[in-house]
Coordinates of C-alpha atoms (C1' of nucleotides) in Angstrom, one line a residue:
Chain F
X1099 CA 4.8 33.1 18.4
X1100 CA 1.1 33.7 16.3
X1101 CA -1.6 32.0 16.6
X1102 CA -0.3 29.5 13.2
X1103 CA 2.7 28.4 14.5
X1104 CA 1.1 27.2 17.9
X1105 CA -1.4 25.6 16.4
X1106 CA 1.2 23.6 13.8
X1107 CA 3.4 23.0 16.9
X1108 CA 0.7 21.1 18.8
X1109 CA 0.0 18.8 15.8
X1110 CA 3.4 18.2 14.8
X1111 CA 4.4 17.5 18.7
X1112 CA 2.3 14.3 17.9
X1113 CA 5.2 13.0 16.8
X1114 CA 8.1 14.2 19.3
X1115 CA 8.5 17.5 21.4
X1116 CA 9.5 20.3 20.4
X1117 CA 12.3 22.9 21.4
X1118 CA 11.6 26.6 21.2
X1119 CA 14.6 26.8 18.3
X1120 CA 11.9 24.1 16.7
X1121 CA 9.1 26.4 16.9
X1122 CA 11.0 29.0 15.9
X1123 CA 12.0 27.7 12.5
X1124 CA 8.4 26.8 12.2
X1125 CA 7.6 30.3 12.2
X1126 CA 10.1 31.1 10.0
X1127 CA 8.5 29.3 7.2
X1128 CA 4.8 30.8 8.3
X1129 CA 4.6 33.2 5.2
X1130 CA 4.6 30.6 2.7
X1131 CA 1.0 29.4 3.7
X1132 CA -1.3 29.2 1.0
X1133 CA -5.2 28.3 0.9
X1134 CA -6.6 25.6 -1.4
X1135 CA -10.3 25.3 -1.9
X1136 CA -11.7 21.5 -2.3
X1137 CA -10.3 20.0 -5.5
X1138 CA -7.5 22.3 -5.8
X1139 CA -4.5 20.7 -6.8
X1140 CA -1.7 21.2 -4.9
X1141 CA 0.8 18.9 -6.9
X1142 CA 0.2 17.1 -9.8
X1143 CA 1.7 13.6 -11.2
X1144 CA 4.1 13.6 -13.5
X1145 CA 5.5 17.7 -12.8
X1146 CA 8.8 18.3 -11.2
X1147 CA 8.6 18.4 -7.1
X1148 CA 9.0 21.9 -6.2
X1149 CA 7.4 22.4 -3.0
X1150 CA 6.6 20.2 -0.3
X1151 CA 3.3 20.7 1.9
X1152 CA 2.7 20.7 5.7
X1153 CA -1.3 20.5 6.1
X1154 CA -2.2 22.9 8.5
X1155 CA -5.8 23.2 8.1
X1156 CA -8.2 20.9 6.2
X1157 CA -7.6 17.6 4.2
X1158 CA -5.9 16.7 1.6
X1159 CA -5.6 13.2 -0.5
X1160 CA -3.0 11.9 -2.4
X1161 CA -4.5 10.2 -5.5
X1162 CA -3.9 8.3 -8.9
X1163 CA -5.7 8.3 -12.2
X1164 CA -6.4 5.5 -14.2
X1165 CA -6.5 5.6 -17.9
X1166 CA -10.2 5.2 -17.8
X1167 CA -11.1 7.6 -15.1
X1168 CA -11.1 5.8 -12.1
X1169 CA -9.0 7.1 -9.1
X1170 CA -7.3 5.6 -6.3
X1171 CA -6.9 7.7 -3.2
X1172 CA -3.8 6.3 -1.8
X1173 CA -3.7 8.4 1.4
X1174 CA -5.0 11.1 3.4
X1175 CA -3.3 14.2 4.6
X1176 CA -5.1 15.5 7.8
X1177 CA -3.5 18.7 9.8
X1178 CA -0.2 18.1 11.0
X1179 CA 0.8 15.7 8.4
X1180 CA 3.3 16.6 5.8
X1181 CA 5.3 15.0 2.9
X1182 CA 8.1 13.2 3.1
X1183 CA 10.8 15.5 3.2
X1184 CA 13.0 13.6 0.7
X1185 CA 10.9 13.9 -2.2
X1186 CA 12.8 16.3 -3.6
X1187 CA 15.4 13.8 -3.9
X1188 CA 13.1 12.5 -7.1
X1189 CA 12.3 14.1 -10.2
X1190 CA 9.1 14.4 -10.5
X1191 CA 5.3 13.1 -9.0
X1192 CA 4.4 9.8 -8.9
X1193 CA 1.0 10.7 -7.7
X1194 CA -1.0 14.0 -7.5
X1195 CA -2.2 16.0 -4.5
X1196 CA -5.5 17.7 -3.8
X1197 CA -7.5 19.8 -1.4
X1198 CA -10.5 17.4 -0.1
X1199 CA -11.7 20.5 1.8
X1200 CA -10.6 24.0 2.2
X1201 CA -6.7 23.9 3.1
X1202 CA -4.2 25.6 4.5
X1203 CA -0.8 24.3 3.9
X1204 CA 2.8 25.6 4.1
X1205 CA 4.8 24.9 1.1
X1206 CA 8.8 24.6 1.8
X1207 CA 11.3 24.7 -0.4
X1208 CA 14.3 22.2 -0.6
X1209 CA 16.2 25.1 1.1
X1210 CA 13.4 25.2 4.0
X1211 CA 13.8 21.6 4.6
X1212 CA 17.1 21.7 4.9
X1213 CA 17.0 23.9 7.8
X1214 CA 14.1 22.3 9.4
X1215 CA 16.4 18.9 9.2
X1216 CA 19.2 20.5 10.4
X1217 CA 17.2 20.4 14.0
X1218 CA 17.2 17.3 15.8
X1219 CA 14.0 17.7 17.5
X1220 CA 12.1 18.8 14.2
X1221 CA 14.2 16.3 12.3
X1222 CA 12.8 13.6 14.2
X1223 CA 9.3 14.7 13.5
X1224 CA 10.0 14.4 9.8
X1225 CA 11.5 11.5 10.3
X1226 CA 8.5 10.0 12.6
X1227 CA 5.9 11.5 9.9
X1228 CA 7.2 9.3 6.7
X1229 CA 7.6 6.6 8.9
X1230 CA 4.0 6.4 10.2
X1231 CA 2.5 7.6 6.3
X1232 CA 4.3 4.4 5.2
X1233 CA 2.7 2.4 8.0
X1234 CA -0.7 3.6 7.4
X1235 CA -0.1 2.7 3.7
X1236 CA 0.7 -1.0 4.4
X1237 CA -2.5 -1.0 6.7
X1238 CA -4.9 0.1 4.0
X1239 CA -3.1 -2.8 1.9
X1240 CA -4.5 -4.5 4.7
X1241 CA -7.5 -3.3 4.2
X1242 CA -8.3 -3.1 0.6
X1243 CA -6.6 -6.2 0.2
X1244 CA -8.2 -8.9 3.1
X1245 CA -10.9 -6.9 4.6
X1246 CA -14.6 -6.9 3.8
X1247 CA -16.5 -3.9 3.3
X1248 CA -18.1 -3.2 6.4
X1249 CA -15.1 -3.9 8.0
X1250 CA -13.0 -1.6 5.5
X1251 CA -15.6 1.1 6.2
X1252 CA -15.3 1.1 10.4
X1253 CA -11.3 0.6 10.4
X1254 CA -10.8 3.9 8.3
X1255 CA -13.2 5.6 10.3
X1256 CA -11.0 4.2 13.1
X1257 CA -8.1 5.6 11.9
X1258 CA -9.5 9.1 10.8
X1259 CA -10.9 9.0 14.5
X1260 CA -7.6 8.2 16.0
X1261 CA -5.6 10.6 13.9
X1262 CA -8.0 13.9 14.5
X1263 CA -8.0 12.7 18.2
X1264 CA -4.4 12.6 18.0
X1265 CA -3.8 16.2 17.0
X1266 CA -6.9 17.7 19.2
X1267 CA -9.9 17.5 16.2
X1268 CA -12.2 15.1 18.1
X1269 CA -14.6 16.6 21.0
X1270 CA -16.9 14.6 22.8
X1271 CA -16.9 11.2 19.6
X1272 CA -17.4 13.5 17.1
X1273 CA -15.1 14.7 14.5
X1274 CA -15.0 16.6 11.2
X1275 CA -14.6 14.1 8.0
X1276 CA -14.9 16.6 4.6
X1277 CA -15.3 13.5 2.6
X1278 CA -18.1 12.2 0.4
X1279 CA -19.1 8.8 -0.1
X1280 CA -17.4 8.7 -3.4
X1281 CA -13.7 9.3 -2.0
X1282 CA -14.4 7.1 0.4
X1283 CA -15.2 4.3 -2.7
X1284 CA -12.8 5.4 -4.1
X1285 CA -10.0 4.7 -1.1
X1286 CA -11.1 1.4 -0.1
X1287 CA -11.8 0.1 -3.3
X1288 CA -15.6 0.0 -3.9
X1289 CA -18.2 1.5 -5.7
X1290 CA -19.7 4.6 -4.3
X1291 CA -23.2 2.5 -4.2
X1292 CA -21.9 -0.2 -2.0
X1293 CA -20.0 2.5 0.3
X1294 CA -23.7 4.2 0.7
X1295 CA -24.9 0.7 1.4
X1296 CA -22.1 -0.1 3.9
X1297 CA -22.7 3.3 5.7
X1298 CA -26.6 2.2 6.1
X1299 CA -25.3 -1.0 7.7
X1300 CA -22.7 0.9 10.6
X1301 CA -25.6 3.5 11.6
X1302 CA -28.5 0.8 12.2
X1303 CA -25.9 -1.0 13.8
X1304 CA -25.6 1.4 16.0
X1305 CA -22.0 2.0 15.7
X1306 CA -21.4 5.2 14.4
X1307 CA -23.5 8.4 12.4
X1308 CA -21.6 10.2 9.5
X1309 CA -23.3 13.3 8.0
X1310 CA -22.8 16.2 6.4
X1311 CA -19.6 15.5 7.2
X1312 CA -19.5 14.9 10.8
X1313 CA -18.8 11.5 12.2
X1314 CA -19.8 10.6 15.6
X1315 CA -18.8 7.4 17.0
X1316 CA -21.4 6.2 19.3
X1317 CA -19.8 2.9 20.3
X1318 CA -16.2 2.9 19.6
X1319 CA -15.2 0.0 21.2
X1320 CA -17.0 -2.2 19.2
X1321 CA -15.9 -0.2 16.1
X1322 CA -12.5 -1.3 16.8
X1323 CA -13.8 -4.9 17.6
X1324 CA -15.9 -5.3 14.5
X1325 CA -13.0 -4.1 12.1
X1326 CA -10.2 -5.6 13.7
X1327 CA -9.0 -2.2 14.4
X1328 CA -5.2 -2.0 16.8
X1329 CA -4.1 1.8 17.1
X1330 CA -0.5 0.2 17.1
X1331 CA 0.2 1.1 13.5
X1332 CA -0.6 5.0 14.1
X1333 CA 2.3 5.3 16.6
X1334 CA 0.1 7.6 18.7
X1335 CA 1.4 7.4 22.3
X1336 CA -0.8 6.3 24.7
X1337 CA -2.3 9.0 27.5
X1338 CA 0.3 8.1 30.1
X1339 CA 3.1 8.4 27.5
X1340 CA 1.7 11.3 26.7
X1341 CA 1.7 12.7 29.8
X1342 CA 5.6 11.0 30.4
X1343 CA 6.4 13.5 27.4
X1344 CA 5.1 16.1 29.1
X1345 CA 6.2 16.2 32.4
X1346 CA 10.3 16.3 30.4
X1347 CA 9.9 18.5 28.0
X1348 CA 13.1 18.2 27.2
X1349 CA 13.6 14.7 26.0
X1350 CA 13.7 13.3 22.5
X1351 CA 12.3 10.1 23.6
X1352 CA 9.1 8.4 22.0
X1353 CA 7.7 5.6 24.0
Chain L
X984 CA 36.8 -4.4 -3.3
X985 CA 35.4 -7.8 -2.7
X986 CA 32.6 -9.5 -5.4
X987 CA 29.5 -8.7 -2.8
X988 CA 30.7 -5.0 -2.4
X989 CA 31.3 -5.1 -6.4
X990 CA 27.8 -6.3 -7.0
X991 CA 26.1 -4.6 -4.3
X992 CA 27.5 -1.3 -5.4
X993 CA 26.1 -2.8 -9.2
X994 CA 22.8 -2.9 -7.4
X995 CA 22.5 0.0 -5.5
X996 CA 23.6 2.4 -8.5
X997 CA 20.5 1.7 -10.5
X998 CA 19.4 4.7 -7.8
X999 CA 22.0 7.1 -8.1
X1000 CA 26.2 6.5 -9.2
X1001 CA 28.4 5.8 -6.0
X1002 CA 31.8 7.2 -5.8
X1003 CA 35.1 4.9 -4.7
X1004 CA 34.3 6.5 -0.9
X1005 CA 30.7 5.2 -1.3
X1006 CA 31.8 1.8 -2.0
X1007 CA 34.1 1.4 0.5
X1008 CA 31.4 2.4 3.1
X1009 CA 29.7 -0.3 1.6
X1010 CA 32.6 -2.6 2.3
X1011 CA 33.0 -1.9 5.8
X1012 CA 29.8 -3.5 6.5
X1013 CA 30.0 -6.5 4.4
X1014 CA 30.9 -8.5 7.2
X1015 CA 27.7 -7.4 8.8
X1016 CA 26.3 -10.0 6.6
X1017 CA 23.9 -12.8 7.7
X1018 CA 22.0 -16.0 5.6
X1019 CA 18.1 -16.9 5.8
X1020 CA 16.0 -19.6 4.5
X1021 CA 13.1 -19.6 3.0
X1022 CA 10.7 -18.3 5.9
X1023 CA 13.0 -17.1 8.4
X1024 CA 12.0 -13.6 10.1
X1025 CA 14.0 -10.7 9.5
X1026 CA 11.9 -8.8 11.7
X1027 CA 9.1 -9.2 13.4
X1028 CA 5.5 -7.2 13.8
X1029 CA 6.0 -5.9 17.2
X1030 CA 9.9 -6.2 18.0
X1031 CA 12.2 -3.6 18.9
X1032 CA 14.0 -1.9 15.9
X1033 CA 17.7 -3.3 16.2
X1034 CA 18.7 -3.8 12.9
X1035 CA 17.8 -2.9 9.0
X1036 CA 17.9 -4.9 6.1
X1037 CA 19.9 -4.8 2.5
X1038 CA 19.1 -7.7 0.6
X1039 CA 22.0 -8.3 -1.3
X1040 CA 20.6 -11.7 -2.6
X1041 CA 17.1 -13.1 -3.1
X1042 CA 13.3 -12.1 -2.4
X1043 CA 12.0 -10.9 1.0
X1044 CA 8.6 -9.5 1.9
X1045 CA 7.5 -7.3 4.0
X1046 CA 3.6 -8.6 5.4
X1047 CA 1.4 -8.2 8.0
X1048 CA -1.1 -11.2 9.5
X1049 CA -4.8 -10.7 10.5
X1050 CA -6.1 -12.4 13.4
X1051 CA -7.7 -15.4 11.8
X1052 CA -4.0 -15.9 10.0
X1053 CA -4.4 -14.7 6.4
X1054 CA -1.2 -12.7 5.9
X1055 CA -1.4 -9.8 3.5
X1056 CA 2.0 -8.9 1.6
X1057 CA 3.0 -4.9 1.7
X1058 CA 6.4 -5.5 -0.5
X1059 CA 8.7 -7.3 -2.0
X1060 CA 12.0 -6.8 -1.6
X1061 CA 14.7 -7.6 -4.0
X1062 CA 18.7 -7.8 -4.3
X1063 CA 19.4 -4.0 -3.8
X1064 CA 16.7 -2.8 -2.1
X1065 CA 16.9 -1.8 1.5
X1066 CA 15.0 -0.5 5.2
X1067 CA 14.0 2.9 5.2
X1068 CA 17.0 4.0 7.0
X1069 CA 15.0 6.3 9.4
X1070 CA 13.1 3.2 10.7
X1071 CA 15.6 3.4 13.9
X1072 CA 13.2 6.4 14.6
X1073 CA 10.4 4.0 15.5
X1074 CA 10.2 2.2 18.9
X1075 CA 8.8 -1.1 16.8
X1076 CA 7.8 -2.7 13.6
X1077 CA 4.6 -2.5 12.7
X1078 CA 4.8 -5.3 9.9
X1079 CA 7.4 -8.1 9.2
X1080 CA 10.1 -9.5 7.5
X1081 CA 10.6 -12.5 5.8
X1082 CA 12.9 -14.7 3.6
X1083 CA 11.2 -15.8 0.0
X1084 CA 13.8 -17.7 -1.4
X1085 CA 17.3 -18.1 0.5
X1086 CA 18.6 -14.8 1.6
X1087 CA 21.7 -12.8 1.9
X1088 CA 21.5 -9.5 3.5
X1089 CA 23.4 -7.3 5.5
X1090 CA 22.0 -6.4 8.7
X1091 CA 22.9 -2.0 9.7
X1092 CA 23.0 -0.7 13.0
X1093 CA 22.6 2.6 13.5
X1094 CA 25.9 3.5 13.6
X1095 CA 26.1 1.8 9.9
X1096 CA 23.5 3.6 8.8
X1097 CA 24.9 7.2 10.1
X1098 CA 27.8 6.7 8.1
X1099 CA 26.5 5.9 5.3
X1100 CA 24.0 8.8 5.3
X1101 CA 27.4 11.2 5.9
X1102 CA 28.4 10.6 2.7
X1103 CA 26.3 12.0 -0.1
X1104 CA 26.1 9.9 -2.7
X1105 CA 24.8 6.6 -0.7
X1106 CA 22.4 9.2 1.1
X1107 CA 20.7 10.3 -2.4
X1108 CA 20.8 6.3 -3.0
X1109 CA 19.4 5.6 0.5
X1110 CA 17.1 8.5 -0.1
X1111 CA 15.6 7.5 -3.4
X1112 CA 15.2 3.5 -2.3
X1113 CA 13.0 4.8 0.2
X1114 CA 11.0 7.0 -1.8
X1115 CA 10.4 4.6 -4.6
X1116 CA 9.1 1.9 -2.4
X1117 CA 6.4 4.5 -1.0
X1118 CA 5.5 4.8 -4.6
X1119 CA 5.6 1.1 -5.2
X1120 CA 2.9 0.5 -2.4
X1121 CA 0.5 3.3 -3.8
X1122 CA 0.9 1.2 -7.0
X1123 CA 0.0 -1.6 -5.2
X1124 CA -3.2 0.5 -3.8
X1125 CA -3.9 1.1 -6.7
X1126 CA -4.0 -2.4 -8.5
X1127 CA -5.5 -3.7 -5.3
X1128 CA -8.2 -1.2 -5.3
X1129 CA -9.1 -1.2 -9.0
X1130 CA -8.1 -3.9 -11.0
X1131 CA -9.4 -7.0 -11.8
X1132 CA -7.4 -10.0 -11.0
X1133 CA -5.8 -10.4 -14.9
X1134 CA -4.6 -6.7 -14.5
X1135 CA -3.4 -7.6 -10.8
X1136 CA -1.0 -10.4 -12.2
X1137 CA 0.1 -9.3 -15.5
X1138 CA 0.7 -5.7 -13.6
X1139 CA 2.9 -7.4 -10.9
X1140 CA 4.7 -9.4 -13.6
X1141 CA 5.7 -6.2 -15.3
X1142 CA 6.7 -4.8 -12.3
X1143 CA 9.4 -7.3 -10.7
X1144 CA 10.6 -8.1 -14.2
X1145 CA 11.5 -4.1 -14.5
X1146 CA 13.2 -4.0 -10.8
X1147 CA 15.0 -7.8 -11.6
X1148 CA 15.8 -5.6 -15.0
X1149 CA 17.7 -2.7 -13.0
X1150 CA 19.5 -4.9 -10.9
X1151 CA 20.8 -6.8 -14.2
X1152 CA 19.0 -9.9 -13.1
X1153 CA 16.9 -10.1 -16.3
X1154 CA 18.7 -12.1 -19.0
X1155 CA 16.8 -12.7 -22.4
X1156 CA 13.1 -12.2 -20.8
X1157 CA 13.6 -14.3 -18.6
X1158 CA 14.1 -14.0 -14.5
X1159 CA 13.8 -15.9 -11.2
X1160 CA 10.7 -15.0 -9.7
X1161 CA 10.7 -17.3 -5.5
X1162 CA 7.3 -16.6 -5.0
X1163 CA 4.6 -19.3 -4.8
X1164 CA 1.0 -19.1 -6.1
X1165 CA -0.1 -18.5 -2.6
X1166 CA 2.2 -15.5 -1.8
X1167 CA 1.2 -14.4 -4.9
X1168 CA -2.1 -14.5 -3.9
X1169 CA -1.6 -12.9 -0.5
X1170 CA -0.1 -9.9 -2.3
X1171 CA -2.8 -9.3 -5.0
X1172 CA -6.3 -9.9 -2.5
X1173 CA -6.7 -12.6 -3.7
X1174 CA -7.0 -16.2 -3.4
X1175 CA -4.7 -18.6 -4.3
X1176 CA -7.4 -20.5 -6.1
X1177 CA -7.8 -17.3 -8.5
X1178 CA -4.4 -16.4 -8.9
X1179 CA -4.1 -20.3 -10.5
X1180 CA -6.9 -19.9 -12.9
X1181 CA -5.7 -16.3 -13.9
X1182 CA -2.4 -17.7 -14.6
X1183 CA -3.7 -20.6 -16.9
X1184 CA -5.6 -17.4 -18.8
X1185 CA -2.1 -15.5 -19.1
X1186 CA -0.1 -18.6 -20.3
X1187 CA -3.1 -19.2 -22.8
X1188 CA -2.7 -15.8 -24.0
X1189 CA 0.7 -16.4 -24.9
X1190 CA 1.6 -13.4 -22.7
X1191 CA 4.4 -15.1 -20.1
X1192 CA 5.1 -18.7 -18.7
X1193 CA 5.6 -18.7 -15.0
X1194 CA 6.6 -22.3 -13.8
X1195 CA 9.3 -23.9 -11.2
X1196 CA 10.2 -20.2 -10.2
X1197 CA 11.1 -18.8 -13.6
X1198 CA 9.2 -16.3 -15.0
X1199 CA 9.8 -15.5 -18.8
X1200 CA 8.2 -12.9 -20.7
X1201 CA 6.8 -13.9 -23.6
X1202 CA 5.6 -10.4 -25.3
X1203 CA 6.2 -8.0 -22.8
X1204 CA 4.7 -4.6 -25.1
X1205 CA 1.1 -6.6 -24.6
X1206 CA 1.5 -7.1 -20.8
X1207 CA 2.1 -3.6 -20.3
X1208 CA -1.2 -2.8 -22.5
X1209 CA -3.6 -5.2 -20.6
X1210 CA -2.3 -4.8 -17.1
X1211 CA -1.9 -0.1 -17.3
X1212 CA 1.4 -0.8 -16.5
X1213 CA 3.9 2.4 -16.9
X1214 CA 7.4 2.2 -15.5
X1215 CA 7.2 5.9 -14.0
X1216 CA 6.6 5.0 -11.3
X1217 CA 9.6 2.6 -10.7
X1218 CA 11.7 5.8 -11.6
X1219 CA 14.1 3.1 -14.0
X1220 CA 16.4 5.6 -15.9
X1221 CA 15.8 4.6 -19.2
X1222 CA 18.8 3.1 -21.8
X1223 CA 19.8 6.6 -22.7
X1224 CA 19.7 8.3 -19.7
X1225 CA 22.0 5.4 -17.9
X1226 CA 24.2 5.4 -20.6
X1227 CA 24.3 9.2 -19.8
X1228 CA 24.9 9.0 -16.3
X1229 CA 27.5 6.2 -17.0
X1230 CA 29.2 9.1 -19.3
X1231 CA 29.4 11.5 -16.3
X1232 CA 29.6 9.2 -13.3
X1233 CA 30.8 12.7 -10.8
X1234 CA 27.1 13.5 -11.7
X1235 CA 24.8 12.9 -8.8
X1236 CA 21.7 13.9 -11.1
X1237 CA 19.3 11.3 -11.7
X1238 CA 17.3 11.8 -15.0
Chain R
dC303 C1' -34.5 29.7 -7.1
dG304 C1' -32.5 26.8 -10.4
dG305 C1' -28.9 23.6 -11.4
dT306 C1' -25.6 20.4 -10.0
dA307 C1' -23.4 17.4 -6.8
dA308 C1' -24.3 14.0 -3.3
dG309 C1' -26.9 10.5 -1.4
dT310 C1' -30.4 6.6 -1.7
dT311 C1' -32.7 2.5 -3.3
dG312 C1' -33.9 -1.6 -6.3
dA313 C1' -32.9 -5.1 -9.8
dC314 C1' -29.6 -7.7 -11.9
dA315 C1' -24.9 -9.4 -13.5
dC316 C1' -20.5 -11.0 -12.7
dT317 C1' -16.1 -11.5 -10.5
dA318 C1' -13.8 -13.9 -7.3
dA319 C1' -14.2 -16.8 -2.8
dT320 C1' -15.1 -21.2 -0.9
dC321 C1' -15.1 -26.1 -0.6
dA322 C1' -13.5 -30.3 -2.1
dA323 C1' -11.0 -33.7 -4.7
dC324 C1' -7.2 -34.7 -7.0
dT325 C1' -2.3 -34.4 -9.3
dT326 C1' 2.3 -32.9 -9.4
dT327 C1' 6.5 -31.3 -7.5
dC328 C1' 9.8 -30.9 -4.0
dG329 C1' 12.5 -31.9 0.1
dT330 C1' 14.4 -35.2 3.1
dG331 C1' 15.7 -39.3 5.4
dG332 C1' 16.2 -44.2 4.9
Chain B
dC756 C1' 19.2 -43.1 -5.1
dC757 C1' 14.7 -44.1 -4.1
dA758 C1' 10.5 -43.6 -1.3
dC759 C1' 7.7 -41.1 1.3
dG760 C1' 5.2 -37.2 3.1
dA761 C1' 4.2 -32.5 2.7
dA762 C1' 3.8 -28.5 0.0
dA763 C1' 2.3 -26.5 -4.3
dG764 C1' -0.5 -26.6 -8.1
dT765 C1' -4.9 -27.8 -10.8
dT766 C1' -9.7 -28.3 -11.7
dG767 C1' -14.9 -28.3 -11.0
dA768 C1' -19.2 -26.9 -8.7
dT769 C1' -21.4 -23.7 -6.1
dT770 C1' -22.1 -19.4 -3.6
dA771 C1' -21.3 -14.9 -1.6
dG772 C1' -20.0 -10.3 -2.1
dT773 C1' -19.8 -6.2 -4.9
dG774 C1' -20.2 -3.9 -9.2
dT775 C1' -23.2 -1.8 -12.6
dC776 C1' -27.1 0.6 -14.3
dA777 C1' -30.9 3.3 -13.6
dA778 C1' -34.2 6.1 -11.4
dC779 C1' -35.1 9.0 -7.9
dT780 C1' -34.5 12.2 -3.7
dT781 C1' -32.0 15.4 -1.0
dA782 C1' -28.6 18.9 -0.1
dC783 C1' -25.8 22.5 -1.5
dC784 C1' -24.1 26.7 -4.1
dG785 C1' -24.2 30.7 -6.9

DNA sequence: CGGTAAGTTGACACTAATCAACTTTCGTGG
DNA sequence: CCACGAAAGTTGATTAGTGTCAACTTACCG
């Protein structure tokens, strides 16, 4: 098995363990990587659904235009994430897709999906995948919709910490976040001057640094406090589940 | 076939046409089916994952409460829409359900729900519910995010009155909306206060009349134009192409 | 090394929240 | 069927939180 697949395996085992017939059909599908450089689209609203992508390396947002210009990021694709493998099941975008950073992603055809859902193990992944995107979605309605600024800013850095941590991109509090202030506005709803603002608040608070795109969470405990932040929605299993997992390799189970 | 499998079936096709087989898998759960009142919980934030939904009649919504009790609403859900059906693949809910208006829905085990995914045409139905209401809620990002509160409510207006349209519940611009100021409110971020006054501005402008749970739409072209609204992404076959699909009902295409 | 994108800061405007009082409607039991 | 209480809706006054505009600095890329 290369160097790719292992890597992939250990993100997408996030979700639910793997089998070696999992890993193998991973690999199988390993050629159709391609690399994105930041802005890159990788899909675009309104075409036909052709490919799905698995986000090996990098991020990626899923965004919408508004007539006037403005955009809406409506989620964030981190390595290990994928779409929902039913899209094809529609006829064309709703949204568009692009590289926030330099990406590699695996694009699958319908017929690729197919035989990655024929396998219970990686089926369940897939399965686990939508389900938590569709979570995280209802949280940021959570967030855009009730929460203030500040604490808008320190729950998505929550979650991006949580996430990264979850698929072994956090060392020591700190963590690669390739975005600029202006996606940031432009995901939780505010202006890129009030984000900039907001940011200046977290750091002489103490809470957390964020730049050149590294975040360091100095005091994450009262990050989670301030912003009302419960890992719950993330479905990320806790260290002695994790270790449960481990120890039966074997089982399907979650929690 | 009894009336409730008759007009569920009615319901459901607005994603895809259903074959006689189809339908009768639909009958075999009828009797799963259970009555709420207004308020009741489906499902709660936190429970295991027993059972999912299909409203068959009525409004539910799908919300999540902060700490300090304001609730933010993630969905609505109307007669013919329905639980991601891979929700069994979670160990809990991370949101709940409840009633709007009196409620009739069937409740799926997982057993249900892996029959009805055998057979193909409910699975592109099942399918496609699932994906549209991912698209609905980045919608929802998006008016949350970005627009002001007169976009918010004219936008939602044209929205149910297009999914109340699919499911033949519309009847000379005119539908029945359950919701209260307040929910309205704690759908759109805002508060119920605003939502009042912004109302009072869209009955001024002549553009709809919303009172005692009736919506009517009084010039439905303008809505659109002040709130962005574009059925897309409700992915409502238009006239032609239902007549079309009516025409070829073996089809399983969609547009 | 120059040009552009990203980040920073201040002044000001405005949308929407809050608080409070009041009216109307609805549901329910006497 | 009416009366009562509670929920829903309405309105005004005031304030808080963010947006907008503009100028400027810093960082990055070819």
């Amino acid at each position: 098995m290369n160097r790719l697949t292992t890597r992939l395996a250990l993100r997408l085992e996030r979700y639910a363990p793997l089998r070696v017939e999992d890993k193998q059909a991973l690999e199988n599908e390993a050629l159709a990587i391609r690399r994105y450089a930041p802005r890159d689209n990788l899909a675009r609203e309104g075409n036909p659904v052709e490919r799905i992508f698995v986000i090996v390396e990098g991020f990626a947002s899923r965004y919408k235009l508004l007539p006037d210009g403005r955009r809406q990021i409506t989620a964030y694709m981190v390595p290990g994430d994928l779409c929902d493998t039913r899209t094809f099941a529609l006829p064309f975008m709703d949204h568009s897709i692009a590289a926030l950073s330099s990406v590699h992603a695996i694009a699958l055809t319908p017929e690729a999906v197919h035989r990655w859902e024929s396998l219970p193990g990686l089926a369940l992944v897939l399965a686990r995948n939508s389900l938590v995107h569709q979570s995280i979605a209802r949280e940021w309605l959570v967030s855009i919709g009730h929460r203030t600024s500040f604490e808008r800013l320190s729950h998505l850095f929550c979650e991006l910490f949580e996430r990264l941590n979850a698929v072994g991109l956090v060392h020591s509090s700190a963590c690669e976040v390739p975005l600029t202030q202006t996606e940031i506005a432009d995901t939780l709803g505010l202006s890129a001057v009030h984000v900039n603002r907001t940011l200046m608040e977290l750091r002489r608070a103490g809470l957390l640094s964020f730049q050149s795109k590294q975040l360091i969470i100095h005091d994450y405990l009262k990050l989670q406090l301030v912003s009302g932040f419960h890992p719950r929605y993330l479905y990320v299993a806790s260290p002695d589940e994790a270790t449960a997992r481990a120890v039966n390799e074997d089982s399907c189970g979650f929690f």
